[in-house]
Short mmCIF file of C-alpha atoms and ligand atoms in Angstrom, two decimals:
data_model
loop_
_atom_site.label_atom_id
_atom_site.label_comp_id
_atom_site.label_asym_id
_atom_site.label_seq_id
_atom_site.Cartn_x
_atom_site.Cartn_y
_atom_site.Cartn_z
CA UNK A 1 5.41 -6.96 -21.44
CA UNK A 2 5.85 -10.61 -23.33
CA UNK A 3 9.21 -10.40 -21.83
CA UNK A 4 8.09 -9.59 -18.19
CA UNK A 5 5.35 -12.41 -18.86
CA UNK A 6 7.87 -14.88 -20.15
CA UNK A 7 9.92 -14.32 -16.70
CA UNK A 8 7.04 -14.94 -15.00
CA UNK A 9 6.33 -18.25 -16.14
CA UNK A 10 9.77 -18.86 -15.85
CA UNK A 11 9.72 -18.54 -12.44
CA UNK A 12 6.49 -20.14 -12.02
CA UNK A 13 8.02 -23.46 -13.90
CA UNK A 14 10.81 -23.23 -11.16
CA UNK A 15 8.48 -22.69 -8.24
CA UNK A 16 6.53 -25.90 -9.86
CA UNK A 17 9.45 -28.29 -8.57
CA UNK A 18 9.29 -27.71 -5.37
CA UNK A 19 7.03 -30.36 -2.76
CA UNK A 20 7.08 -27.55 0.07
CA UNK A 21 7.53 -23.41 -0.36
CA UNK A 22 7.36 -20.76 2.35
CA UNK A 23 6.08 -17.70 1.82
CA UNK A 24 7.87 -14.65 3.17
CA UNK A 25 5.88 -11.61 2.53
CA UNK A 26 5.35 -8.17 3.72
CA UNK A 27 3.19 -6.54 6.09
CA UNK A 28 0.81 -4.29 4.43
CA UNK A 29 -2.30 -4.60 2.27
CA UNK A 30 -0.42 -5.32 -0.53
CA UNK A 31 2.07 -7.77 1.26
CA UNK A 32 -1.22 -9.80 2.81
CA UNK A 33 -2.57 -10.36 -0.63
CA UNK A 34 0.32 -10.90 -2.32
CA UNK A 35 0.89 -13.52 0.18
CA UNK A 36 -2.60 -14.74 -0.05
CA UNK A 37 -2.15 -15.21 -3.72
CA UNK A 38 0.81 -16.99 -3.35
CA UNK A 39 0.20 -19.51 -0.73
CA UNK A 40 -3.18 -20.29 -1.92
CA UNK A 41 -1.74 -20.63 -5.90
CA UNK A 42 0.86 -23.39 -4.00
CA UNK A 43 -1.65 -25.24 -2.13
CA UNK A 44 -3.90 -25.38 -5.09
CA UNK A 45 -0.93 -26.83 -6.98
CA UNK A 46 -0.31 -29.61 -4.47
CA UNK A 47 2.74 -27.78 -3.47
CA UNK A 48 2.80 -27.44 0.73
CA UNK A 49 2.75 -23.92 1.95
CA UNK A 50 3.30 -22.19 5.12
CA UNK A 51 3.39 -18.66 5.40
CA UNK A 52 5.25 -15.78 6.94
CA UNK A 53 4.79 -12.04 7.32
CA UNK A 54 7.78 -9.96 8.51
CA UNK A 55 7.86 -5.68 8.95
CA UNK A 56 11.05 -6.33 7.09
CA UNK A 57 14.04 -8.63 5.79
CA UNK A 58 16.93 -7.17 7.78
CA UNK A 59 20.01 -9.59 8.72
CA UNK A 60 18.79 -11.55 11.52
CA UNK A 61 15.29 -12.22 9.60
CA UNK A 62 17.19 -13.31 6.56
CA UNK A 63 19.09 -15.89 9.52
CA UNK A 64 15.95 -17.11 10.93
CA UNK A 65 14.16 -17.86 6.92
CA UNK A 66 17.84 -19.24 6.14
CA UNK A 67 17.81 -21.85 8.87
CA UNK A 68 14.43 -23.50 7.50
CA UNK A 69 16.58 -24.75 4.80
CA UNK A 70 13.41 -24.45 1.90
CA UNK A 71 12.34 -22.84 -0.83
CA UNK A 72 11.13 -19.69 -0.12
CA UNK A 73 9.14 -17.37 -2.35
CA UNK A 74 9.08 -13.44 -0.80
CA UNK A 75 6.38 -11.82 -2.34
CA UNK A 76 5.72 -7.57 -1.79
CA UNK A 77 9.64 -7.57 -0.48
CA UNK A 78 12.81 -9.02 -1.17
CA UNK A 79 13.98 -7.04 -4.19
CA UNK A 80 16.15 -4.52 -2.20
CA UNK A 81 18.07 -7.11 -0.07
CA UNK A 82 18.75 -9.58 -2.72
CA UNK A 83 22.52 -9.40 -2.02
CA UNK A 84 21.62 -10.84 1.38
CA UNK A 85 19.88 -13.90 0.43
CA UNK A 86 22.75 -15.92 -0.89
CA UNK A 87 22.34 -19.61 0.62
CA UNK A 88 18.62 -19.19 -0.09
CA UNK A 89 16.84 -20.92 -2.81
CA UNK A 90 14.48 -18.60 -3.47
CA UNK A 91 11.74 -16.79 -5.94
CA UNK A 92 11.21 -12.87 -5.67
CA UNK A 93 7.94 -11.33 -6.86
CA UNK A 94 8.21 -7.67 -5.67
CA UNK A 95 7.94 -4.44 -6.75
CA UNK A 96 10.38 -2.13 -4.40
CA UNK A 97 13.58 -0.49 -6.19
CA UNK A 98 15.91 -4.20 -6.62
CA UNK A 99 19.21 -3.63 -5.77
CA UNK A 100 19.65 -5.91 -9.44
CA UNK A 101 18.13 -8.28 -11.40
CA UNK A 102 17.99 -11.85 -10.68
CA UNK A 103 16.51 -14.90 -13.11
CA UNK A 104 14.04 -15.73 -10.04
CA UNK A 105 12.62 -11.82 -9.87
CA UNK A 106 9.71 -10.98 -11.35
CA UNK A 107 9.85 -7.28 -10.92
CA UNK A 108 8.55 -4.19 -12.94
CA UNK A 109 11.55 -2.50 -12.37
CA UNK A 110 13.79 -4.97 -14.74
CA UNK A 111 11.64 -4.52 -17.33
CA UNK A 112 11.55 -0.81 -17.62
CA UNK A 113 8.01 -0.27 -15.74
CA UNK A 114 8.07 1.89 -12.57
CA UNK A 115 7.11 -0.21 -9.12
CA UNK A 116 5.64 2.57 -7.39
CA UNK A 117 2.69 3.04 -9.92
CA UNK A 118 2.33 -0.01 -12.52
CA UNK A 119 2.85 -3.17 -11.11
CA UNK A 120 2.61 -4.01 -7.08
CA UNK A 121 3.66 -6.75 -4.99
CA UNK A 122 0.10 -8.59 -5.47
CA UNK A 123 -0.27 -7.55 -8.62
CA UNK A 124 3.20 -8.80 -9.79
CA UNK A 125 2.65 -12.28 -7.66
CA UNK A 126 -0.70 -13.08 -9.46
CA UNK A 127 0.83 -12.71 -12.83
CA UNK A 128 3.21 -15.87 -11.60
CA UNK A 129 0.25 -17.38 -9.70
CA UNK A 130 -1.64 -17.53 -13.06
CA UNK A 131 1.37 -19.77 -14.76
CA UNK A 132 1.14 -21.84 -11.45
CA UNK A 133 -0.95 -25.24 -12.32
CA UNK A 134 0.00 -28.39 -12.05
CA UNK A 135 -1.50 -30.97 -14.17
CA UNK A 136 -0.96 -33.45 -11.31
CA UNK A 137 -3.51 -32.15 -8.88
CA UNK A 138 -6.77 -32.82 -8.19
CA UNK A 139 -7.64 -29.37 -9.99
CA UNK A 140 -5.73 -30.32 -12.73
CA UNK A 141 -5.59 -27.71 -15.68
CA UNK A 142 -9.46 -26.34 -14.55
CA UNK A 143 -7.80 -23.33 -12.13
CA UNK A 144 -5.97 -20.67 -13.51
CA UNK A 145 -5.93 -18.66 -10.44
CA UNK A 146 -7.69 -15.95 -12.44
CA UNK A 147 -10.21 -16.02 -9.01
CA UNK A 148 -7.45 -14.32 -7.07
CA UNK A 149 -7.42 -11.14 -9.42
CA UNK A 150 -9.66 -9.24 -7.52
CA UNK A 151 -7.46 -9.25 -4.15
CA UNK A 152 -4.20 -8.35 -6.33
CA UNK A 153 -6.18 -5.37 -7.66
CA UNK A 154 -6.76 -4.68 -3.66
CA UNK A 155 -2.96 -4.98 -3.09
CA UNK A 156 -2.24 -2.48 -6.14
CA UNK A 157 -4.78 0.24 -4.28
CA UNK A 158 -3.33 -0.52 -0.94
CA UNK A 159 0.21 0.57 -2.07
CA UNK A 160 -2.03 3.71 -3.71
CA UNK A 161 -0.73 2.83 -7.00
CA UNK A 162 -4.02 4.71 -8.13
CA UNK A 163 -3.50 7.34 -6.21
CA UNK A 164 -0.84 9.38 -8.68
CA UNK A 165 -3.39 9.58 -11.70
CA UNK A 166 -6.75 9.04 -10.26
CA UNK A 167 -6.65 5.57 -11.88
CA UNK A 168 -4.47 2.29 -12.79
CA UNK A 169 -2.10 2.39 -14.95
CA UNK A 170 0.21 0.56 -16.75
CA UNK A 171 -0.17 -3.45 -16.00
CA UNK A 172 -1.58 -2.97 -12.88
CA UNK A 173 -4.55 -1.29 -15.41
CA UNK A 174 -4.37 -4.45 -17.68
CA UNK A 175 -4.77 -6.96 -14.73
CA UNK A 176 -8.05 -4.35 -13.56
CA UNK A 177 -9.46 -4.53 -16.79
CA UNK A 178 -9.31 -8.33 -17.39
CA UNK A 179 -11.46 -8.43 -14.25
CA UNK A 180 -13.85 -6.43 -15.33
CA UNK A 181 -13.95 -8.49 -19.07
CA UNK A 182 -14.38 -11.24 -16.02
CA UNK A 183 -17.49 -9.68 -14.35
CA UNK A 184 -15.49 -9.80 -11.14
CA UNK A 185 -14.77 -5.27 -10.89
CA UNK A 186 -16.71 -2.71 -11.89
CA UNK A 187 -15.15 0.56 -12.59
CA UNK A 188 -16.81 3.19 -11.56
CA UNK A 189 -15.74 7.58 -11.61
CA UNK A 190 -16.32 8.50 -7.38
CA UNK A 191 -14.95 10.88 -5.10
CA UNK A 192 -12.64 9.14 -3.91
CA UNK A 193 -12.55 9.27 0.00
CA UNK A 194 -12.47 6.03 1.92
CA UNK A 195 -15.76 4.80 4.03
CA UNK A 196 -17.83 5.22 0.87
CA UNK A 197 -19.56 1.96 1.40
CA UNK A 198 -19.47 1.79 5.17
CA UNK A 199 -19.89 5.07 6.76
CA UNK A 200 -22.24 8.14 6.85
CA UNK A 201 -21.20 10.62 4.65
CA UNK A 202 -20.93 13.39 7.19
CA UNK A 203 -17.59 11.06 8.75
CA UNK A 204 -16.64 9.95 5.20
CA UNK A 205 -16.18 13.73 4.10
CA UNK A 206 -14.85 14.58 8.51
CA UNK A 207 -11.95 11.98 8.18
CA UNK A 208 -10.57 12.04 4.84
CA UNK A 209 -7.21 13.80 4.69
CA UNK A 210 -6.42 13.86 0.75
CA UNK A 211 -6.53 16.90 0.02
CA UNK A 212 -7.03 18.26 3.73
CA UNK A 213 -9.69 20.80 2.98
CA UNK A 214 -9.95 23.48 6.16
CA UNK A 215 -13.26 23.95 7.41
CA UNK A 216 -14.26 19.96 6.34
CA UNK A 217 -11.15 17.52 7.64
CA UNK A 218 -11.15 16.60 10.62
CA UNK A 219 -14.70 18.76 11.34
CA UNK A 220 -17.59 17.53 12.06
CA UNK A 221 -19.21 20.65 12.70
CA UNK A 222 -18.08 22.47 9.69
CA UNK A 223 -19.40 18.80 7.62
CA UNK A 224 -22.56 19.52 9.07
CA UNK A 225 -23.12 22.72 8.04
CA UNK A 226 -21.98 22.14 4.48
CA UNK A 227 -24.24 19.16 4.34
CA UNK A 228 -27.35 20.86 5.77
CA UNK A 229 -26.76 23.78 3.26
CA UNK A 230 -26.69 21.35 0.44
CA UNK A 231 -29.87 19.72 1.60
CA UNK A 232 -27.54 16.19 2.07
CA UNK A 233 -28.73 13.91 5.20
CA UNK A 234 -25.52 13.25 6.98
CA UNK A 235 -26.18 10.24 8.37
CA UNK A 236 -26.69 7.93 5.11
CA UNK A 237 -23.83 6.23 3.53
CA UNK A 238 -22.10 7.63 0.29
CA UNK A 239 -23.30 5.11 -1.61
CA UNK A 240 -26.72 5.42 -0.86
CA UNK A 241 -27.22 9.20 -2.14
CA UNK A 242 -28.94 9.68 -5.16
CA UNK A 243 -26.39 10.74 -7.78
CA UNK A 244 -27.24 14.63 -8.08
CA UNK A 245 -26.47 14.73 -4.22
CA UNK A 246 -23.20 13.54 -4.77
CA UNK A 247 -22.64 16.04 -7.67
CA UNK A 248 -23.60 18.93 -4.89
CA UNK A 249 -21.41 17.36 -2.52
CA UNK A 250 -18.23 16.97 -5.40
CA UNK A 251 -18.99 20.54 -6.88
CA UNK A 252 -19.35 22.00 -2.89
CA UNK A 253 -15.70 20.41 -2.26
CA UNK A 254 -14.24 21.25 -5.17
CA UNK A 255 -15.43 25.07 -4.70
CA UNK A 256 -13.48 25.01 -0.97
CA UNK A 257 -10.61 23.27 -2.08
CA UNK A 258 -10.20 25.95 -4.72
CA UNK A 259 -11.21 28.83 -2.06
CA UNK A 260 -8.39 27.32 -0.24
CA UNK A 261 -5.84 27.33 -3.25
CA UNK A 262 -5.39 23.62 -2.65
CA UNK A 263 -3.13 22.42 -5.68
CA UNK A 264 -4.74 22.05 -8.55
CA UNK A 265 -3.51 18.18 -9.13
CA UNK A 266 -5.00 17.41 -5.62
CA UNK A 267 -8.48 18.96 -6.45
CA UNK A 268 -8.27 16.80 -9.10
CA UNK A 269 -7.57 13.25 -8.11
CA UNK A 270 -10.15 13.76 -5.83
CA UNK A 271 -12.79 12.29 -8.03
CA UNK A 272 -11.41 9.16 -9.87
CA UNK A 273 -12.07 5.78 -10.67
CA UNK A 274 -13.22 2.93 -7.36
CA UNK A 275 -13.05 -0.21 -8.17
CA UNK A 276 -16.22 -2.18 -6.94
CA UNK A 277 -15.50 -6.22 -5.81
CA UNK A 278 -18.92 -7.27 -7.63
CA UNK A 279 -19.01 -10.87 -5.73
CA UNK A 280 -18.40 -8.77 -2.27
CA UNK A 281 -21.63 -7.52 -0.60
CA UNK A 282 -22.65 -4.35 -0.90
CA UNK A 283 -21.94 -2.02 2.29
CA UNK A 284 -18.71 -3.67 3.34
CA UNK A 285 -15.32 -3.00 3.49
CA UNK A 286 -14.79 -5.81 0.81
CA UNK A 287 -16.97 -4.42 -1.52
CA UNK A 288 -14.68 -1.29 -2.25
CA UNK A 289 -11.03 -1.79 -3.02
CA UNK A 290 -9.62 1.00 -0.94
CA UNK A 291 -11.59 0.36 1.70
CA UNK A 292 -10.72 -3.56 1.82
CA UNK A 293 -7.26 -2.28 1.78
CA UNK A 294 -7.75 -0.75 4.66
CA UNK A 295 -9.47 -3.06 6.96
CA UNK A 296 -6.24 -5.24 5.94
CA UNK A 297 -3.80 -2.57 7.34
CA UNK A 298 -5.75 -2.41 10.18
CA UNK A 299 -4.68 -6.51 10.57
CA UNK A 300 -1.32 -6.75 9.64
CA UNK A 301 0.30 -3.26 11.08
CA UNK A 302 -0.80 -4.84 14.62
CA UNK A 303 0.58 -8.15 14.36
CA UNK A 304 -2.34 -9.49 12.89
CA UNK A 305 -1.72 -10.08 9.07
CA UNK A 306 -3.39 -13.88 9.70
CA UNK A 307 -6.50 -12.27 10.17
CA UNK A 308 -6.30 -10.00 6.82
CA UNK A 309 -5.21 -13.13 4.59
CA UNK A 310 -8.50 -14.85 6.21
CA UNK A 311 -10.74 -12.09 4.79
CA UNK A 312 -9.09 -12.29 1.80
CA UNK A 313 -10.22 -15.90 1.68
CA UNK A 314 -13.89 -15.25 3.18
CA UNK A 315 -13.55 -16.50 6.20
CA UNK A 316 -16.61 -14.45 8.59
CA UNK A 317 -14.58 -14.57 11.48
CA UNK A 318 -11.64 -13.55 10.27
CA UNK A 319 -13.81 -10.59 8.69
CA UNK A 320 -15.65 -9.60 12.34
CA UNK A 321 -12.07 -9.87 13.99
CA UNK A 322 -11.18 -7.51 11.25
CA UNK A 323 -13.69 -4.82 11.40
CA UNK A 324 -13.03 -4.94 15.55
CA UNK A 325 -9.09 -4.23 14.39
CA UNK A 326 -10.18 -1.33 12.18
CA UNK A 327 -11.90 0.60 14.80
CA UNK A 328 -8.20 0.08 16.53
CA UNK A 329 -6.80 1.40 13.56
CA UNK A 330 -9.31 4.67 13.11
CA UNK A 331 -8.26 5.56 16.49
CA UNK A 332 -4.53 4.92 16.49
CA UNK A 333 -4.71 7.02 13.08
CA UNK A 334 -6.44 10.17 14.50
CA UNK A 335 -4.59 10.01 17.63
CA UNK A 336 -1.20 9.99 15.22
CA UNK A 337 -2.59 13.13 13.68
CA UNK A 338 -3.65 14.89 16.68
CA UNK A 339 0.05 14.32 17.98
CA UNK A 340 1.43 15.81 15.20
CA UNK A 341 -0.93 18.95 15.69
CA UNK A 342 0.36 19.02 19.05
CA UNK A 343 4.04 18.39 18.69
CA UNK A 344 4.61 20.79 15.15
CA UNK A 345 6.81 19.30 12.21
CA UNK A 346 10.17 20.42 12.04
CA UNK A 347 11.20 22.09 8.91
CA UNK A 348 15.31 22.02 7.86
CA UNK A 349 16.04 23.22 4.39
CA UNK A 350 14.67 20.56 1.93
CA UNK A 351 12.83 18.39 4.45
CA UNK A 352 10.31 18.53 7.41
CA UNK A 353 10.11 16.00 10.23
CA UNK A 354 8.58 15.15 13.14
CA UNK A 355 9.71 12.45 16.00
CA UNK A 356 7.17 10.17 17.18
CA UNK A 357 9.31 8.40 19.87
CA UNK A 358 6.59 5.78 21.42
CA UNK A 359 3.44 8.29 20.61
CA UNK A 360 2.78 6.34 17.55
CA UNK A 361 3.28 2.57 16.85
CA UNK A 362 6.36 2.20 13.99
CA UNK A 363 3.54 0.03 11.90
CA UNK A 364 1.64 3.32 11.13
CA UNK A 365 4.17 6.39 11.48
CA UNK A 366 4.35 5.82 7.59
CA UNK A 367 0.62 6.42 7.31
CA UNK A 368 0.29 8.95 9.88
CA UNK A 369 3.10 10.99 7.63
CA UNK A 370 1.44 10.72 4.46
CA UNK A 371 -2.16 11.98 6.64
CA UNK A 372 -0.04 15.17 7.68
CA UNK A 373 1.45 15.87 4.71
CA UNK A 374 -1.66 17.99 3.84
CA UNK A 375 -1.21 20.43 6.14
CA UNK A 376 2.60 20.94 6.61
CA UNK A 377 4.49 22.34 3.58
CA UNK A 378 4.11 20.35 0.11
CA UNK A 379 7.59 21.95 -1.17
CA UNK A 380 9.53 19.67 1.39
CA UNK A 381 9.42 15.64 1.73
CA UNK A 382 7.83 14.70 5.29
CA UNK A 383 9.99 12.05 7.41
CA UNK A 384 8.63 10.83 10.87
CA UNK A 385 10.59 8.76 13.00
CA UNK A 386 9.06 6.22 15.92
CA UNK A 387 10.67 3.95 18.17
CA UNK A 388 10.67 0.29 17.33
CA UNK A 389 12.01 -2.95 18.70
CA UNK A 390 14.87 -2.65 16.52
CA UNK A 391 15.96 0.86 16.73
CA UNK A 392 14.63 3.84 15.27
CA UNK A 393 11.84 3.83 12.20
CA UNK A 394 11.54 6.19 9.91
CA UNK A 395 9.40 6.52 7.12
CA UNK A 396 9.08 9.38 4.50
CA UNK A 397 6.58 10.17 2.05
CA UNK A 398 6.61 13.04 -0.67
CA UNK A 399 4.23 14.57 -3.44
CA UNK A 400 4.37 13.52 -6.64
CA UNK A 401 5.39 17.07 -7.96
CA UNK A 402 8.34 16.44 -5.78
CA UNK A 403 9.32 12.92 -7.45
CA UNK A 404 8.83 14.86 -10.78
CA UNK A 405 11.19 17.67 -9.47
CA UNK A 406 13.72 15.04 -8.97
CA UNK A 407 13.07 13.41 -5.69
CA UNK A 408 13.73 10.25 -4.81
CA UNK A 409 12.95 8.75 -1.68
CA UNK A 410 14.32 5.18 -1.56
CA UNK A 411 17.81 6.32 -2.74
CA UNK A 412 17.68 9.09 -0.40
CA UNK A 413 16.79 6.94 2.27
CA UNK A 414 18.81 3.52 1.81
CA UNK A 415 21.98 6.17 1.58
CA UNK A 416 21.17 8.27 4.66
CA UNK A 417 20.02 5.38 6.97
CA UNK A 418 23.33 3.21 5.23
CA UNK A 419 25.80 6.09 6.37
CA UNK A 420 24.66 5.79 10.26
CA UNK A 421 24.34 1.57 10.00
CA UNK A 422 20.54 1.55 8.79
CA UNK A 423 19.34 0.01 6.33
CA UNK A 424 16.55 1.47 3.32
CA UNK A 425 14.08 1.19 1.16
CA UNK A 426 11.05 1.46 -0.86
CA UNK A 427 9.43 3.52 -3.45
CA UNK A 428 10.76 7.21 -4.97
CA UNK A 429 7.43 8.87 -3.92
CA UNK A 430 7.29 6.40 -0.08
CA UNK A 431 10.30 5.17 1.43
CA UNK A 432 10.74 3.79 5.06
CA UNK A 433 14.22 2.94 6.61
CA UNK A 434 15.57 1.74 10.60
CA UNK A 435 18.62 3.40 11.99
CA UNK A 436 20.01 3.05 15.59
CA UNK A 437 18.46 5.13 18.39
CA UNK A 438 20.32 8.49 18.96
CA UNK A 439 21.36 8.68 15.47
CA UNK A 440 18.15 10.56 14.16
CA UNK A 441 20.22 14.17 13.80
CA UNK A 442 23.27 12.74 11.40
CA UNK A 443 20.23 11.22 8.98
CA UNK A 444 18.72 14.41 8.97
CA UNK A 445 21.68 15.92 8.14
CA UNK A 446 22.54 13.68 5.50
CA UNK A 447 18.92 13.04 4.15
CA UNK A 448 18.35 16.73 4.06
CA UNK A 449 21.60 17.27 1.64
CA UNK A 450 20.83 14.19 -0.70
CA UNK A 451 17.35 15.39 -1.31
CA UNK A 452 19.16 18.96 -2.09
CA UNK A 453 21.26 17.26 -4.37
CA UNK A 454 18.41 15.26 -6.05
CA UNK A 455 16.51 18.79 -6.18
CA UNK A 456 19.45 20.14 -7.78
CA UNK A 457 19.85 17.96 -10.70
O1 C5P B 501 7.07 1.61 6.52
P1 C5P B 501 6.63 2.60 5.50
O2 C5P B 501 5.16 2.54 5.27
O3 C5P B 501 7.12 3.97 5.75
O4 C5P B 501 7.36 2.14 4.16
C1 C5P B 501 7.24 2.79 2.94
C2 C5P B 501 7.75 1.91 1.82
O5 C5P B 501 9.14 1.69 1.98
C3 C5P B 501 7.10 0.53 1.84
O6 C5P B 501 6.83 0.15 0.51
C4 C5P B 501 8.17 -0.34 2.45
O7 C5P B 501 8.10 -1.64 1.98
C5 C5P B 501 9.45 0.33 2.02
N1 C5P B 501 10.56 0.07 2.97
C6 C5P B 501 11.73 -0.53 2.53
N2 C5P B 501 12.77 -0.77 3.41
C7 C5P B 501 12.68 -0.40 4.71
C8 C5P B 501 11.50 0.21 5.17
C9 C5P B 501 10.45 0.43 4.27
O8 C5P B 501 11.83 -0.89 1.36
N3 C5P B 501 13.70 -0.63 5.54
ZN1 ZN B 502 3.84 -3.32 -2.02
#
């Protein structure tokens, strides 16, 4: 930890030279406020900032940030390319598998945390941003960025880094608890379904897909019955039951999931900690982490990602603009799943997969995957592909069990998408990778025996 903080410092000393950085960062909930953290840190230091967001740093991206001949700081990405940056003066502050260390990376990886769970890209960026002051500025030594936790803390849930145990952990639970030392989160133990602040509970319980829970997901009817049995009005938010409704509701859920032999580990990581943005009004997106994380997908995964970083900074129409994205979103995300249903997923011997093609935008395909995975079979990793502007995307997501079983999907993926001249990434337990069209069948292939292998071992 002292070491990882010492690095970050380091870096921030470095960054601290510069009269003008760009940002490169990734876009995602977690790349949009690791961004945000970063750009505002810079202008806050007197340092001139501009901005960037990019789906990811392939060669000719890496060209294009190359020819602005500046200091660049990726935050959220970076890590797994860092071979490719050479003629860049850069900093890294990412949390995806590096490909090595470097003296200008602040990532958990190199200091023997795991990326996928402790540390994210925000989280990771505001423990630089909070060595970033500059005695020279108007703010002088007053700002220590500590303002900014809240939104790296929306980056960490974005990635789902709470997803695994319910809850924080590791750093990611140090930087969470700080804030709420601060007065700025409040912890509380929820079910833990988006739309608990924003919608009625009868479409907060109908569109939730973790666990998928026959009978309630993706039923309205079936919701209504349950609540009506329970004595629940459907049509108030979560937030606004009285607290032994919500125990009938949890107990109720928990009974079908069980009826339904949903995994055990599921049933329970439905009820976990939320962590509540105090300063954010109650019944909005903001005021809930996951949900805030959400309404900033629903930004950047449609081109958008200025929008998100304006929320993050409390600008109203940024936020409206938002909220009009999100319904976008909802849609795109339902019509994803109701594809799937139509289409099937393909099952080969240690993987399942379905093709997309144009049916779903590349931005979400990840998503949509991870939405599915509920219902296909939770023995195999799920990889969709969809067509992008630059050939084929594929994302893949698996369970945790799996990742403890020995997947990995990163490694998997960089080597499968590397053999047919893709390139790969990400996380062991969410991966993502582009390959060129028509050469979906010799990944499979190849993706299917490396996950064997990593089975195996
Ligand atoms: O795009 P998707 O949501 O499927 O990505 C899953 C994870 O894999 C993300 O964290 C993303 O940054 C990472 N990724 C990567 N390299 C790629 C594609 C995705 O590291 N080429
Ligand atoms: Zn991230």
């Amino acid at each position: 930890m002292n070491e990882l903080l010492r690095r970050a410092a380091e870096i921030a000393r470095q960054i601290l030279k510069h009269e003008e950085v760009l940002v490169v960062t990734h876009i995602d909930a977690d790349g949009i406020t690791a961004g945000t953290i970063a750009h505002t840190s810079l202008l806050r230091a007197g340092i001139e900032s501009r901005i960037k967001f990019v789906k990811q740093l392939d060669e000719v991206e890496i060209e294009t940030i190359k020819d602005k001949n500046t200091f660049v700081w990726f935050t959220d990405i970076g890590s797994g390319v860092i071979d490719l940056l050479e003629g860049i003066e850069f900093a890294i502050t990412d949390h995806h598998v590096p490909q090595r260390s470097h003296p200008m990376q602040l990532n958990p990886h190199d200091f023997g945390y795991d990326g996928a769970f402790e540390l994210s890209g925000a989280t990771t960026t505001y423990l630089v941003s909070r060595y970033l002051r500059n005695g020279t500025t108007l703010f002088d030594y007053e700002i220590d960025n500590s303002d900014l936790l809240p939104i790296s803390i929306v980056g960490a849930v974005g990635d789902l880094q709470d997803s695994r145990w319910g809850m924080l952990k590791g750093l990611n639970r140090e930087i969470v608890m700080e804030g709420k030392r601060k007065g700025q989160i409040e912890i509380i133990r929820d079910l833990r379904f988006f739309g608990k602040q924003t919608r009625p509970v009868a479409k907060m319980l109908e569109y939730n897909s973790d666990p998928f829970i026959p009978g309630i997901t993706g039923n309205e009817a079936g919701v209504l019955n349950l609540l009506d049995s329970l004595g629940v009005d459907p049509w108030v938010r979560w937030i606004d039951l009285e607290i032994d409704k919500k125990r009938k509701v949890v107990s109720a859920l928990v009974g079908l999931a069980m009826d339904f032999g949903i995994p055990y580990t599921s049933i329970l990581r439905m009820v976990g900690e939320c962590y509540i943005l105090i300063n954010e009004e109650e019944g909005t997106e903001k005021r809930d982490a996951m949900e805030f994380s959400t309404l900033l997908n629903a930004t950047a995964r449609y081109n958008e990602a200025e929008v998100g970083m304006g929320v993050c900074l409390g600008d109203v129409r940024a936020y409206r603009r938002a909220r009009t994205l999100l319904q976008n979103h909802r849609r795109n995300l339902s019509d994803g799943i109701k594809f799937v249903d139509r289409e099937g997923i393909e099952e080969l011997e240690n993987i399942q997969y379905f093709h997309a093609r144009d049916n779903i935008p590349d931005t979400i395909v990840g998503i949509v995957a991870g939405m599915c995975f509920y219902k296909g079979n939770r023995e195999k990793p799920i990889v969709a592909f969809a067509e992008s502007d630059k050939g084929v995307k594929v994302s893949a997501r698996a369970t945790y069990r799996l990742v403890e079983k020995g997947v990995h999907l990163a490694k998997a993926l960089k080597k499968a998408a590397e053999s047919v001249g893709g390139v790969g990434g990400g996380h062991s337990v969410a991966a993502g990778a582009t390959i060129p069209e028509g050469k979906e069948d010799e990944f499979l292939k190849i993706l299917d025996r490396v996950i064997g292998e990593q089975l195996k071992r």
